[in-house]
XYZ file of C-alpha atoms in Angstrom:
415
model
C 114.351 108.455 118.981
C 113.505 110.760 121.912
C 113.077 110.344 125.668
C 109.731 111.095 127.281
C 109.836 112.943 130.640
C 108.256 111.136 133.555
C 105.962 113.980 134.562
C 104.162 113.780 131.210
C 103.158 110.167 131.743
C 101.903 110.919 135.248
C 99.214 113.021 133.585
C 98.606 110.797 130.556
C 97.963 107.528 132.399
C 95.212 108.682 134.816
C 93.740 110.976 132.144
C 93.232 108.068 129.751
C 91.709 105.845 132.416
C 89.409 108.549 133.831
C 88.277 109.713 130.398
C 87.454 106.157 129.385
C 85.516 105.482 132.593
C 83.627 108.762 132.227
C 82.673 107.886 128.654
C 81.400 104.464 129.726
C 79.257 106.017 132.492
C 77.810 108.544 130.031
C 76.853 105.768 127.623
C 75.268 103.672 130.373
C 73.206 106.636 131.583
C 72.048 107.451 128.080
C 71.032 103.912 127.265
C 69.207 103.562 130.573
C 67.359 106.884 130.574
C 66.451 107.340 126.915
C 63.015 105.815 126.174
C 62.819 103.626 123.120
C 60.674 105.355 120.546
C 60.562 105.628 116.833
C 61.761 109.075 115.739
C 59.369 111.088 113.663
C 60.229 111.839 110.077
C 62.558 114.817 109.823
C 64.002 114.255 113.306
C 66.886 112.065 112.104
C 69.447 114.816 112.552
C 68.240 115.575 116.083
C 68.352 111.893 116.984
C 71.871 111.589 115.620
C 72.961 114.656 117.551
C 71.630 113.177 120.800
C 74.079 110.308 120.504
C 76.895 112.609 121.481
C 80.472 112.764 120.223
C 82.343 109.816 118.797
C 84.658 109.716 121.807
C 81.698 108.569 123.921
C 81.188 105.350 121.947
C 81.707 102.272 124.157
C 84.503 100.777 122.059
C 86.568 103.955 122.170
C 85.926 104.373 125.887
C 87.109 100.854 126.615
C 90.142 101.457 124.411
C 91.093 104.522 126.468
C 90.891 102.495 129.671
C 92.904 99.652 128.138
C 95.643 101.976 126.898
C 95.889 103.725 130.247
C 96.094 100.467 132.185
C 98.520 99.069 129.613
C 100.904 102.005 129.945
C 100.604 101.792 133.734
C 101.390 98.055 133.718
C 104.218 98.473 131.212
C 106.174 100.811 133.454
C 105.283 99.184 136.754
C 108.486 98.185 138.590
C 109.358 94.506 138.816
C 110.675 92.615 141.831
C 108.133 93.796 144.376
C 107.417 91.514 147.338
C 104.393 90.853 149.501
C 100.741 90.107 148.864
C 98.954 91.352 145.775
C 97.402 94.160 147.776
C 100.792 95.249 149.139
C 102.302 95.148 145.643
C 99.467 97.271 144.271
C 99.950 99.783 147.096
C 103.693 99.998 146.398
C 103.060 100.602 142.708
C 100.525 103.361 143.416
C 102.865 105.030 145.927
C 105.704 104.794 143.464
C 103.565 106.362 140.766
C 102.620 109.232 143.071
C 106.079 109.915 144.527
C 108.297 109.148 141.589
C 111.501 107.384 142.757
C 110.394 103.824 141.908
C 109.399 104.750 138.364
C 111.919 107.501 137.702
C 114.465 105.325 135.940
C 111.779 103.606 133.890
C 110.218 106.785 132.550
C 113.432 108.657 131.860
C 114.772 105.804 129.743
C 111.599 105.191 127.729
C 112.429 105.692 124.021
C 109.928 106.900 121.452
C 110.807 105.683 117.955
C 110.074 107.510 114.732
C 108.113 104.588 113.304
C 105.746 104.555 116.274
C 105.159 108.296 115.982
C 104.445 108.059 112.251
C 102.201 105.031 112.791
C 100.163 107.037 115.279
C 99.981 109.945 112.834
C 98.822 107.612 110.060
C 95.997 106.323 112.276
C 94.829 109.880 112.952
C 94.903 110.770 109.243
C 93.186 107.490 108.408
C 90.431 108.273 110.924
C 89.446 111.439 109.059
C 89.798 109.856 105.614
C 87.702 106.788 106.429
C 84.955 108.558 108.359
C 84.760 111.266 105.707
C 84.193 108.690 102.967
C 81.753 106.587 105.000
C 79.735 109.742 105.725
C 79.359 110.250 101.981
C 77.938 106.746 101.693
C 75.341 107.405 104.370
C 76.802 104.924 106.862
C 76.263 105.676 110.588
C 79.272 107.586 111.861
C 79.313 106.125 115.378
C 79.292 102.540 114.110
C 81.950 103.258 111.515
C 84.102 104.922 114.187
C 83.905 101.795 116.325
C 84.674 99.660 113.275
C 87.750 101.790 112.572
C 89.044 101.381 116.126
C 88.562 97.607 116.060
C 90.073 97.373 112.576
C 93.134 99.396 113.625
C 93.626 97.187 116.686
C 93.395 94.007 114.609
C 95.771 95.516 112.053
C 98.460 96.008 114.692
C 97.855 92.464 115.949
C 98.125 91.050 112.432
C 101.272 93.027 111.657
C 102.906 91.798 114.850
C 101.860 88.172 114.355
C 103.288 88.060 110.826
C 106.565 89.561 112.061
C 106.664 86.909 114.781
C 106.054 84.102 112.281
C 108.738 85.336 109.881
C 111.353 85.903 112.606
C 110.876 83.010 115.016
C 114.578 82.938 115.879
C 114.268 86.357 117.556
C 111.742 85.125 120.127
C 112.468 82.688 122.930
C 108.812 82.655 124.042
C 105.480 83.352 122.309
C 104.733 85.884 125.061
C 107.495 88.098 123.663
C 105.137 88.944 120.833
C 103.520 91.368 123.300
C 106.783 93.304 123.712
C 106.230 95.708 120.839
C 109.558 97.442 121.422
C 111.354 94.197 120.499
C 111.139 93.536 116.795
C 108.740 95.157 114.394
C 105.591 94.973 112.310
C 104.862 93.741 108.784
C 102.605 95.802 106.505
C 100.908 92.866 104.822
C 100.122 91.353 108.212
C 98.483 94.641 109.158
C 96.374 94.650 106.007
C 95.223 91.065 106.541
C 94.585 91.589 110.254
C 92.630 94.758 109.547
C 90.572 92.973 106.899
C 89.741 90.221 109.379
C 88.795 92.762 112.043
C 86.550 94.662 109.634
C 84.856 91.465 108.493
C 84.138 90.396 112.081
C 82.691 93.770 113.098
C 80.642 94.318 109.952
C 79.243 90.792 109.988
C 78.122 91.101 113.614
C 76.518 94.497 112.959
C 75.001 93.804 109.536
C 76.889 96.303 107.373
C 78.235 95.921 103.859
C 81.897 94.921 103.716
C 82.177 96.265 100.171
C 81.029 99.776 101.136
C 83.306 99.905 104.160
C 86.296 98.520 102.260
C 85.927 101.059 99.456
C 85.996 103.841 102.051
C 88.825 102.318 104.104
C 91.506 101.382 101.571
C 92.420 104.958 100.532
C 93.597 105.344 104.140
C 95.957 102.414 103.581
C 97.623 104.463 100.864
C 98.052 107.463 103.159
C 99.209 105.100 105.902
C 101.924 103.649 103.675
C 103.057 107.121 102.735
C 103.384 108.218 106.372
C 104.666 105.066 108.085
C 107.386 104.455 105.499
C 108.761 107.885 106.328
C 109.049 106.597 109.893
C 110.904 103.540 108.586
C 113.256 105.825 106.696
C 114.003 107.956 109.751
C 114.799 104.825 111.747
C 116.756 103.153 108.950
C 114.895 99.839 108.626
C 113.359 98.210 105.518
C 116.297 99.326 103.388
C 117.412 98.158 99.965
C 120.466 96.688 98.289
C 123.721 98.668 97.965
C 123.593 101.273 95.218
C 125.839 100.886 92.174
C 128.875 103.153 91.920
C 127.272 105.113 89.068
C 124.257 106.100 91.192
C 123.777 109.883 91.551
C 125.219 111.565 94.630
C 121.815 112.723 95.901
C 120.500 109.157 95.880
C 123.575 107.909 97.735
C 123.023 110.649 100.298
C 119.404 109.569 100.828
C 120.454 105.927 101.105
C 123.140 106.358 103.784
C 122.219 105.558 107.402
C 124.237 106.505 110.507
C 126.092 104.825 113.337
C 124.443 106.340 116.415
C 126.532 107.841 119.196
C 125.152 105.448 121.830
C 127.109 102.590 120.261
C 124.229 101.230 118.256
C 123.215 102.177 114.759
C 120.458 102.197 112.199
C 119.407 98.685 111.114
C 121.138 99.208 107.758
C 124.425 100.027 109.504
C 124.027 97.081 111.893
C 123.431 94.622 109.070
C 126.418 95.866 107.066
C 128.645 95.404 110.125
C 127.339 92.069 111.416
C 125.843 90.200 108.470
C 127.541 91.928 105.560
C 126.315 92.594 102.035
C 127.001 91.357 98.521
C 130.016 92.974 96.857
C 133.178 91.880 95.083
C 136.432 91.864 97.019
C 137.764 94.802 95.011
C 134.673 96.962 95.567
C 134.527 95.939 99.223
C 138.097 96.917 99.998
C 138.546 99.934 97.724
C 135.135 101.605 97.682
C 133.862 100.751 101.164
C 137.149 100.118 103.026
C 135.515 96.943 104.305
C 136.685 93.438 105.054
C 135.800 90.728 102.536
C 134.910 87.459 104.253
C 135.907 84.550 102.053
C 133.799 82.137 104.137
C 130.444 83.708 103.232
C 131.542 85.788 100.244
C 130.140 88.972 101.801
C 131.648 92.350 102.586
C 131.603 93.625 106.177
C 132.272 97.246 107.117
C 134.212 98.080 110.279
C 132.237 98.770 113.501
C 133.949 102.159 113.697
C 132.465 103.266 110.364
C 130.204 106.280 110.816
C 127.701 105.389 108.100
C 126.247 102.408 106.308
C 127.013 101.640 102.695
C 124.753 103.728 100.366
C 121.672 101.620 99.642
C 118.406 101.991 97.772
C 116.123 104.045 100.070
C 113.256 101.629 99.489
C 111.350 103.228 102.364
C 111.044 106.414 100.291
C 110.152 104.404 97.198
C 107.272 102.773 99.046
C 106.224 106.068 100.609
C 105.941 107.471 97.087
C 104.000 104.348 96.081
C 101.595 104.993 98.964
C 101.090 108.597 97.845
C 100.328 107.467 94.288
C 97.891 104.811 95.539
C 96.170 107.319 97.824
C 95.725 109.878 95.034
C 94.615 107.244 92.515
C 92.017 105.685 94.804
C 90.545 109.071 95.740
C 90.320 109.925 92.034
C 88.604 106.593 91.351
C 86.307 106.852 94.364
C 84.054 109.471 92.781
C 83.993 107.478 89.550
C 83.570 103.964 90.916
C 80.998 101.890 89.073
C 80.356 99.085 91.554
C 80.895 98.313 95.221
C 84.249 96.747 95.976
C 86.021 98.281 92.978
C 88.300 100.525 95.061
C 89.068 97.764 97.551
C 90.054 95.175 94.952
C 92.042 97.730 92.939
C 94.165 98.507 95.993
C 95.175 94.885 96.493
C 96.161 94.515 92.839
C 98.109 97.776 92.557
C 99.867 97.418 95.901
C 100.674 93.782 95.178
C 102.400 94.743 91.935
C 104.283 97.654 93.498
C 105.324 95.764 96.624
C 106.388 92.712 94.636
C 108.698 94.841 92.491
C 110.154 96.698 95.474
C 110.944 93.419 97.203
C 113.402 92.652 94.391
C 115.744 95.380 95.653
C 114.999 95.052 99.398
C 117.949 93.714 101.389
C 116.950 93.746 105.072
C 117.315 90.310 106.602
C 114.137 90.345 108.738
C 111.605 89.866 105.927
C 111.264 86.093 106.057
C 111.101 83.818 103.031
C 108.736 81.353 101.389
C 110.948 79.244 99.174
C 112.930 81.599 96.944
C 110.482 84.467 97.542
C 110.273 86.913 100.401
C 107.159 86.611 102.555
C 105.718 89.828 101.130
C 106.431 88.735 97.556
C 104.562 85.504 98.189
C 101.561 87.334 99.674
C 101.641 89.843 96.802
C 101.512 87.074 94.204
C 98.663 85.303 95.998
C 96.691 88.539 96.406
C 97.056 89.392 92.710
C 96.083 85.863 91.681
C 92.929 86.109 93.816
C 91.966 89.729 93.148
C 92.286 89.878 89.349
C 89.622 87.169 88.789
C 87.562 88.686 91.623
C 87.712 92.101 89.929
C 86.479 90.632 86.635
C 83.734 88.685 88.397
C 82.503 91.662 90.419
C 82.464 93.870 87.335
C 80.490 91.268 85.393
C 77.928 90.757 88.145
C 77.583 94.531 88.564
C 76.704 94.862 84.866
C 73.903 92.344 85.431
C 72.674 94.328 88.450
C 73.416 91.422 90.790
C 73.112 92.228 94.528
C 76.375 93.185 96.245
C 75.241 92.683 99.833
C 78.163 90.951 101.500
C 77.194 90.788 105.228
C 74.529 93.504 104.846
C 70.906 92.330 104.858
C 69.088 92.734 101.559
C 66.518 95.462 101.954
C 63.160 94.948 100.264
C 60.945 97.921 99.441
C 58.060 98.448 101.813
C 54.598 97.705 100.493
C 52.600 100.749 99.483
C 49.430 101.000 101.591
C 46.142 100.803 99.742
C 44.305 104.059 99.298
């Protein structure tokens, strides 16, 4: 966790808003001045080049404006009095002069998970657009689809966290406070799938083609974001057995921070406790065994958590393996949708097994299963028959046009 200096944001906020507005104006001018004509054969590359860079697409321009306004509104001081116009003037003056916002900006934390999530989106951008280019899909449309999909993925991840941790929220509006609570990977996958389906359906593109190009980026995203989880100390596993190697215990130990707080693993071991016998609790961990709940609690003065399975690193390795496997399969795929369905099956198996040794309390449950275990089982139960069906229909040369219009060959003119 780091602190962002206030002067940096005073450049970022107006830059985002101005860049977005400039991009929108450029698009409006292009659409209004360019005459509608059918390009001659061989001019496809020139026509594509005239569209300009991806950053000028309307969706990305609007996103820049939204982010800039969102950051501005997030740090705007509360408790201002007067009419709306007077409040707006006070906020603008405070932004320009500094004293009103100084305390807000200097105390703004940047968490490792957020940084790694942003990095994963950048890597995913290049992976997805590179693969869609190879399929001959229009780059500008696929760029807009990626932006909308990423937005819906964050929404889905947040909504699933909200639903599995209702006791943390006193109001549904708190779901918008992204610094309170977290995100759930499966919610992101489902939200992203919904976003892709909406965009592709409205624009008449094949969901299968897009999905095959998009899911390798989910593997790279898992690999990167789980490293962020590890650096923060969330999504940890059960305590390691005494016979575990020293290097694994070292990787699975999370600190008590100097500001009085601690990594989520440390916090849970202090407040909620963990499963251990009285003898192991008192001798190995110097903890206090609570006979009421049968759990061991370490002292708040302890500098580190109990050594646990670093399940964040396990899942990061799983993401790397999925990413490499799907890229290897991509060149050898035999039918549309094969890569997409394979991801859901492989990740479902891997995530379901990892959930057995996960121990963080914020996962939610469905009966005796964790929320992610339940979703993994459902996804496998749906995708295995779907895989067999798609493979069978592909062998019979059945059309695979989900959302995309079926193209019929043009009639050959009589000579």
